[in-house]
PDB file of C-alpha atoms in Angstrom:
ATOM      1  CA  MET A  29     -39.948 -16.011 -22.523  1.00  0.00           C
ATOM      2  CA  LEU A  30     -39.663 -19.434 -24.173  1.00  0.00           C
ATOM      3  CA  SER A  31     -36.072 -19.716 -22.720  1.00  0.00           C
ATOM      4  CA  LEU A  32     -37.128 -18.805 -19.388  1.00  0.00           C
ATOM      5  CA  ILE A  33     -39.772 -21.654 -19.306  1.00  0.00           C
ATOM      6  CA  GLY A  34     -37.187 -24.076 -20.754  1.00  0.00           C
ATOM      7  CA  GLY A  35     -34.869 -23.062 -17.822  1.00  0.00           C
ATOM      8  CA  VAL A  36     -37.591 -23.564 -15.290  1.00  0.00           C
ATOM      9  CA  ILE A  37     -38.401 -27.004 -16.659  1.00  0.00           C
ATOM     10  CA  PHE A  38     -34.621 -27.889 -16.727  1.00  0.00           C
ATOM     11  CA  VAL A  39     -34.254 -26.970 -13.057  1.00  0.00           C
ATOM     12  CA  VAL A  40     -37.304 -28.845 -12.122  1.00  0.00           C
ATOM     13  CA  ALA A  41     -36.151 -31.982 -14.041  1.00  0.00           C
ATOM     14  CA  LEU A  42     -32.650 -31.657 -12.472  1.00  0.00           C
ATOM     15  CA  TYR A  43     -34.168 -31.368  -8.944  1.00  0.00           C
ATOM     16  CA  TYR A  44     -36.467 -34.358  -9.555  1.00  0.00           C
ATOM     17  CA  VAL A  45     -33.499 -36.493 -10.782  1.00  0.00           C
ATOM     18  CA  GLY A  46     -31.473 -35.389  -7.817  1.00  0.00           C
ATOM     19  CA  ALA A  47     -34.146 -36.093  -5.292  1.00  0.00           C
ATOM     20  CA  THR A  48     -34.816 -39.552  -6.809  1.00  0.00           C
ATOM     21  CA  ILE A  49     -31.144 -40.519  -6.570  1.00  0.00           C
ATOM     22  CA  VAL A  50     -30.962 -39.212  -3.018  1.00  0.00           C
ATOM     23  CA  TRP A  51     -34.127 -41.283  -2.131  1.00  0.00           C
ATOM     24  CA  TYR A  52     -32.759 -44.444  -3.835  1.00  0.00           C
ATOM     25  CA  ILE A  53     -29.418 -44.161  -1.839  1.00  0.00           C
ATOM     26  CA  TRP A  54     -31.293 -43.440   1.348  1.00  0.00           C
ATOM     27  CA  ILE A  55     -33.589 -46.550   0.938  1.00  0.00           C
ATOM     28  CA  ARG A  56     -30.544 -48.748   0.122  1.00  0.00           C
ATOM     29  CA  ASN A  57     -28.723 -47.502   3.251  1.00  0.00           C
ATOM     30  CA  LYS A  58     -31.908 -48.051   5.307  1.00  0.00           C
ATOM     31  CA  GLU A  59     -32.247 -51.621   4.044  1.00  0.00           C
ATOM     32  CA  VAL A  60     -28.516 -52.256   4.736  1.00  0.00           C
ATOM     33  CA  ILE A  61     -28.883 -50.917   8.338  1.00  0.00           C
TER      34      ILE A  61
END
């Protein structure tokens, strides 16, 4: 049970980091264009 919660938190954190990187790159590309 505890490992399941840890896995969910890990996936959410990974998704959040990925979304932040994509958003940062998209903003930079938008500013360049």
